Amino acid sequence: MMIKTRITELLGIEHPIVQGGMMAVGTADLAAAVSNAGGLGIITALTQVTPADLAKEIRRCRSMTNKPFGVNLTLLPTINPVPYDEYVQVIIDEGVKVVETAGRSPEQYMAAFNEAGIKVIHKCTSVRHALKAESIGCAAVSVDGFECAGHPGEDDVPNMVLLPCAASKLNIPMLASGGIGDGRGLAAALALGADGVNMGTRFVATVEAPVHDNVKQKMVDSTELDTALIFRSLKNTARIFRNQVAKEVLEIEGRDGQTDFADLQPLVSGVRGRERVLQEGDTDDGVWTAGLVMGLIYDIPSCEVLISRMMSEAESIIAQRLSGMLLESA
């Protein structure tokens, strides 16, 4: 059996599973592995230091897969200006056909993306943001519930409620993001009105993810209780792995008075997290994002094994377990 949805049709992929863009993790290695397994792999643009580096990474990915893949472009205010216009031009010039945007609205780039025939999937943490994305011409949205890693927004609505709320108002396809790591989550997301799923944390714990094995094993050994919400005092909530650095951040945020980000900056440096955690494997000496789905991670499979297993499980649930609950009326 096959599961066909509006997302598989829109993106030209075999399975309704998308790898979310992740800083320092979304390289060609992981993206190509996900795409080759029938999902949609995503290269993270800002992981590449310059737009020229992004062009090289896109070409590298294309040499590793002949399947569709996309590029994530996260639009955020930064201390050092990011040449977003140049990154956008590289995406267009390299013939990428799917872009995942996150952070600020991609409205200023929609005309250029649409003219190039690029389908934009915008990540949203609320129904109102999803509707805004639809109104500016996004082809689909990824709706992130409170369970997700990274920035879950400030509304704290989990996917069991957020997904059907969004599905009841949207006309464009929707991906479910946050708390999904197996076929049960995929089947549930489809039942709640999604057209597919977007996974980040689960793809980190795969063979092809370019992170240290210590990080992957730590995720296997951890549970759904091992995340922390930082930056709540700054109205910029982020879900990360609960390690020593996370505890120090929470201690500073818990002090009386307004939190000064300058007190947190040395602890939450992205460079520190990438070098000490993701590359060197010291899982306690930097911040790294992780979602509640860690409670569902029991192994470190290849992307092909993970996706194949998810699809078999979801198909079995839909065709056998759920259909078996139906009884003909008298």
Coordinates of C-alpha atoms in Angstrom, one line a residue:
M1 CA 0.0 0.0 0.0
M2 CA 1.0 3.6 -0.4
I3 CA -0.2 6.8 1.4
K4 CA -0.9 9.6 -1.0
T5 CA -1.7 13.0 0.3
R6 CA -1.7 16.6 -1.0
I7 CA 1.9 16.9 0.3
T8 CA 3.2 14.0 -1.7
E9 CA 1.5 15.4 -4.8
L10 CA 2.7 18.9 -4.2
L11 CA 6.3 18.0 -3.6
G12 CA 6.6 15.0 -5.9
I13 CA 7.7 12.7 -3.1
E14 CA 6.9 9.1 -2.3
H15 CA 6.1 9.4 1.4
P16 CA 4.6 12.3 3.3
I17 CA 7.6 12.8 5.5
V18 CA 9.7 16.0 5.5
Q19 CA 13.0 16.6 7.3
G20 CA 12.9 20.0 9.0
G21 CA 15.7 22.5 8.5
M22 CA 18.1 22.3 11.4
M23 CA 21.1 24.6 12.0
A24 CA 24.4 22.7 11.7
V25 CA 22.5 19.5 11.0
G26 CA 20.7 20.1 7.7
T27 CA 23.6 19.4 5.3
A28 CA 23.6 17.6 2.0
D29 CA 24.5 14.3 3.7
L30 CA 21.3 14.2 5.7
A31 CA 19.1 15.8 3.1
A32 CA 20.1 13.4 0.4
A33 CA 19.6 10.4 2.7
V34 CA 16.0 11.5 3.5
S35 CA 15.2 12.2 -0.1
N36 CA 16.7 8.9 -1.3
A37 CA 14.4 7.2 1.2
G38 CA 11.3 8.8 -0.3
G39 CA 10.9 11.8 1.9
L40 CA 11.9 15.4 1.4
G41 CA 15.4 16.3 2.6
I42 CA 16.1 19.9 3.6
I43 CA 19.5 21.7 3.4
T44 CA 19.7 24.5 6.0
A45 CA 20.9 27.6 4.1
L46 CA 22.4 29.5 7.1
T47 CA 24.5 26.5 8.1
Q48 CA 26.5 27.5 5.1
V49 CA 28.7 30.5 6.0
T50 CA 28.2 32.3 2.7
P51 CA 25.8 32.2 -0.2
A52 CA 28.6 30.8 -2.4
D53 CA 28.9 27.9 0.1
L54 CA 25.2 27.3 -0.1
A55 CA 25.5 27.0 -3.9
K56 CA 28.2 24.4 -3.4
E57 CA 26.1 22.5 -0.9
I58 CA 23.1 22.4 -3.2
R59 CA 25.3 21.0 -6.0
R60 CA 26.8 18.4 -3.6
C61 CA 23.3 17.3 -2.6
R62 CA 22.3 17.0 -6.2
S63 CA 25.3 14.8 -6.8
M64 CA 24.0 12.5 -4.1
T65 CA 20.3 12.2 -5.0
N66 CA 18.1 12.6 -8.1
K67 CA 15.1 13.0 -5.8
P68 CA 13.4 16.3 -4.8
F69 CA 15.0 18.2 -1.9
G70 CA 14.5 21.6 -0.5
V71 CA 16.3 24.5 1.3
N72 CA 15.4 26.0 4.7
L73 CA 15.8 29.8 5.0
T74 CA 15.3 31.1 8.5
L75 CA 14.5 34.8 8.6
L76 CA 15.5 36.3 12.0
P77 CA 17.0 39.5 13.3
T78 CA 20.7 38.9 13.9
I79 CA 23.6 40.8 15.5
N80 CA 25.6 40.5 12.3
P81 CA 23.5 41.3 9.1
V82 CA 22.8 38.2 7.0
P83 CA 22.7 38.8 3.2
Y84 CA 19.3 37.2 2.8
D85 CA 18.8 38.6 -0.7
E86 CA 22.0 36.8 -1.8
Y87 CA 20.9 33.5 -0.2
V88 CA 17.5 33.8 -2.0
Q89 CA 19.2 34.5 -5.3
V90 CA 21.4 31.4 -4.9
I91 CA 18.3 29.2 -4.2
I92 CA 16.7 30.5 -7.3
D93 CA 19.8 30.3 -9.5
E94 CA 20.5 26.7 -8.4
G95 CA 17.0 25.6 -9.5
V96 CA 15.8 24.6 -6.0
K97 CA 12.0 24.0 -6.2
V98 CA 11.0 23.8 -2.5
V99 CA 11.9 26.3 0.2
E100 CA 11.0 26.0 3.9
T101 CA 10.9 29.4 5.6
A102 CA 10.8 30.0 9.3
G103 CA 11.0 33.0 11.6
R104 CA 9.7 36.2 10.0
S105 CA 7.2 36.2 7.3
P106 CA 8.7 35.4 3.8
E107 CA 6.4 37.9 2.2
Q108 CA 9.1 40.1 0.8
Y109 CA 10.6 37.2 -1.1
M110 CA 7.3 35.5 -2.3
A111 CA 7.2 37.3 -5.7
A112 CA 10.7 36.1 -6.5
F113 CA 10.0 32.6 -5.3
N114 CA 6.7 32.4 -7.2
E115 CA 8.3 33.7 -10.4
A116 CA 10.9 31.0 -10.1
G117 CA 8.3 28.3 -9.6
I118 CA 9.4 27.6 -6.1
K119 CA 6.9 26.1 -3.6
V120 CA 7.2 27.8 -0.2
I121 CA 6.4 25.9 3.1
H122 CA 6.3 28.3 6.0
K123 CA 6.8 27.1 9.6
C124 CA 4.1 28.4 11.9
T125 CA 3.3 28.0 15.6
S126 CA -0.2 29.3 15.6
V127 CA -3.3 29.2 13.4
R128 CA -3.2 33.0 12.8
H129 CA 0.4 32.7 11.4
A130 CA -0.7 29.8 9.2
L131 CA -3.5 31.8 7.8
K132 CA -1.2 34.7 7.1
A133 CA 1.2 32.4 5.3
E134 CA -1.7 31.1 3.2
S135 CA -2.8 34.7 2.4
I136 CA 0.6 35.7 1.0
G137 CA 0.8 32.7 -1.3
C138 CA 2.7 30.0 0.5
A139 CA 2.1 26.6 -1.0
A140 CA 1.9 24.8 2.3
V141 CA 2.5 25.4 6.0
S142 CA 4.3 23.4 8.7
V143 CA 2.4 23.8 11.9
D144 CA 4.6 23.4 15.0
G145 CA 3.0 22.3 18.2
F146 CA 4.2 23.0 21.7
E147 CA 6.1 19.6 21.7
C148 CA 8.6 20.7 19.0
A149 CA 12.3 21.4 19.4
G150 CA 13.5 24.9 18.9
H151 CA 11.0 27.8 19.1
P152 CA 7.4 26.6 19.8
G153 CA 6.0 30.1 20.1
E154 CA 4.4 31.6 23.1
D155 CA 0.8 30.1 22.9
D156 CA 1.8 26.6 24.3
V157 CA -0.8 24.7 22.3
P158 CA 0.0 21.1 21.6
N159 CA -0.6 19.3 18.3
M160 CA -3.7 17.4 19.5
V161 CA -5.5 20.7 19.5
L162 CA -3.4 22.9 17.2
L163 CA -3.6 20.6 14.2
P164 CA -7.4 20.2 13.9
C165 CA -7.8 23.9 14.7
A166 CA -5.5 24.8 11.8
A167 CA -7.0 22.2 9.4
S168 CA -10.5 23.5 9.9
K169 CA -9.4 26.9 8.6
L170 CA -6.7 26.3 6.1
N171 CA -7.2 25.5 2.4
I172 CA -3.5 24.7 1.6
P173 CA -1.7 21.5 2.6
M174 CA -0.4 21.3 6.2
L175 CA 2.5 19.4 7.7
A176 CA 2.5 18.5 11.4
S177 CA 5.6 19.2 13.3
G178 CA 6.6 18.4 16.9
G179 CA 6.4 15.2 18.8
I180 CA 6.4 12.9 15.8
G181 CA 9.0 10.1 15.5
D182 CA 7.2 6.9 14.4
G183 CA 4.3 5.6 12.3
R184 CA 1.8 6.1 15.1
G185 CA 2.6 9.8 15.0
L186 CA 2.3 9.9 11.3
A187 CA -1.1 8.2 11.3
A188 CA -2.3 10.4 14.1
A189 CA -1.2 13.6 12.3
L190 CA -3.1 12.5 9.2
A191 CA -6.2 11.8 11.3
L192 CA -6.0 15.2 12.8
G193 CA -6.0 16.9 9.4
A194 CA -2.4 17.1 8.4
D195 CA -1.2 16.0 5.0
G196 CA 2.2 14.9 6.2
V197 CA 4.8 15.3 8.9
N198 CA 7.9 17.4 9.5
M199 CA 10.5 15.8 11.7
G200 CA 13.7 17.4 13.1
T201 CA 14.8 15.7 16.4
R202 CA 14.1 12.2 15.1
F203 CA 16.3 12.7 12.1
V204 CA 19.2 13.8 14.3
A205 CA 19.3 10.3 15.8
T206 CA 20.0 8.7 12.4
V207 CA 23.2 7.2 10.9
E208 CA 23.5 10.0 8.3
A209 CA 23.0 13.0 10.6
P210 CA 26.3 15.0 10.8
V211 CA 26.5 15.1 14.6
H212 CA 28.7 13.3 17.1
D213 CA 27.6 9.8 18.1
N214 CA 27.5 10.9 21.7
V215 CA 24.6 13.2 20.9
K216 CA 22.7 10.5 19.1
Q217 CA 23.2 8.0 21.9
K218 CA 22.2 10.7 24.5
M219 CA 18.9 11.1 22.7
V220 CA 18.3 7.3 22.8
D221 CA 19.1 7.2 26.5
S222 CA 16.8 10.2 27.3
T223 CA 13.1 10.5 27.7
E224 CA 10.3 13.0 27.0
L225 CA 11.2 14.6 30.4
D226 CA 14.7 15.7 29.3
T227 CA 14.0 19.0 27.6
A228 CA 14.0 22.5 29.0
L229 CA 12.2 25.7 28.0
I230 CA 14.6 28.7 28.0
F231 CA 14.1 32.3 27.1
R232 CA 10.6 32.3 28.5
S233 CA 11.4 35.5 30.4
L234 CA 12.4 37.1 27.1
K235 CA 9.2 36.0 25.2
N236 CA 11.4 34.0 22.8
T237 CA 10.9 30.5 24.2
A238 CA 13.2 27.8 22.9
R239 CA 13.0 24.1 23.7
I240 CA 16.5 22.5 24.2
F241 CA 18.1 19.5 25.8
R242 CA 18.1 19.7 29.6
N243 CA 21.8 19.7 30.4
Q244 CA 24.0 21.7 32.7
V245 CA 24.0 24.7 30.5
A246 CA 20.2 24.7 30.3
K247 CA 20.1 24.6 34.1
E248 CA 22.4 27.6 34.4
V249 CA 20.2 29.5 31.9
L250 CA 17.1 28.7 33.9
E251 CA 18.7 29.7 37.1
I252 CA 19.6 33.1 35.7
E253 CA 16.1 33.6 34.2
G254 CA 14.6 32.7 37.6
R255 CA 16.3 35.6 39.4
D256 CA 14.3 38.6 40.5
G257 CA 14.0 41.4 38.0
Q258 CA 14.2 41.5 34.2
T259 CA 16.5 39.1 32.5
D260 CA 19.4 40.7 30.7
F261 CA 20.3 38.6 27.6
A262 CA 23.9 39.6 28.0
D263 CA 24.0 37.4 31.1
L264 CA 22.9 34.4 28.9
Q265 CA 24.8 35.0 25.7
P266 CA 28.1 33.2 26.7
L267 CA 26.0 30.2 27.7
V268 CA 23.8 30.0 24.6
S269 CA 26.3 30.8 21.9
G270 CA 25.4 28.9 18.7
V271 CA 29.1 28.5 18.0
R272 CA 29.7 26.9 21.4
G273 CA 26.8 24.5 20.8
R274 CA 28.0 23.5 17.4
E275 CA 31.6 23.0 18.3
R276 CA 31.4 21.5 21.8
V277 CA 28.2 19.5 21.4
L278 CA 27.5 18.6 17.8
Q279 CA 31.1 18.2 16.7
E280 CA 33.1 17.3 19.8
G281 CA 30.3 15.3 21.5
D282 CA 30.3 17.0 24.9
T283 CA 26.5 16.9 25.4
D284 CA 26.7 19.0 28.7
D285 CA 28.8 22.0 27.5
G286 CA 26.5 23.9 25.1
V287 CA 22.9 24.3 24.1
W288 CA 21.3 22.0 21.6
T289 CA 17.7 21.8 20.5
A290 CA 15.7 18.6 21.2
G291 CA 12.0 17.9 21.3
L292 CA 9.7 15.8 23.5
V293 CA 9.9 13.1 20.8
M294 CA 13.1 11.9 22.5
G295 CA 10.8 9.7 24.6
L296 CA 10.1 7.8 21.3
I297 CA 13.7 7.4 20.2
Y298 CA 15.0 3.9 20.9
D299 CA 17.7 3.4 18.2
I300 CA 19.9 5.1 15.6
P301 CA 18.7 3.7 12.2
S302 CA 19.5 4.9 8.7
C303 CA 17.1 7.3 7.2
E304 CA 15.9 4.6 4.8
V305 CA 15.2 2.2 7.7
L306 CA 13.5 4.9 9.7
I307 CA 11.2 6.1 6.9
S308 CA 10.4 2.5 5.7
R309 CA 9.5 1.5 9.3
M310 CA 7.3 4.6 9.8
M311 CA 5.4 4.0 6.6
S312 CA 4.8 0.3 7.3
E313 CA 3.5 1.1 10.8
A314 CA 1.3 4.0 9.7
E315 CA -0.2 1.9 6.8
S316 CA -0.9 -1.0 9.2
I317 CA -2.6 1.3 11.7
I318 CA -4.8 2.9 9.0
A319 CA -5.6 -0.3 7.1
Q320 CA -5.9 -2.7 9.9
R321 CA -6.2 -1.4 13.4
L322 CA -8.5 1.6 12.7
S323 CA -10.6 -0.1 10.1
G324 CA -10.9 -3.1 12.3
M325 CA -12.8 -0.9 14.9
L326 CA -15.6 -0.2 12.4
L327 CA -18.7 -2.3 12.8
E328 CA -21.6 -2.4 10.4
S329 CA -24.8 -0.9 11.9
A330 CA -27.7 -3.3 12.4

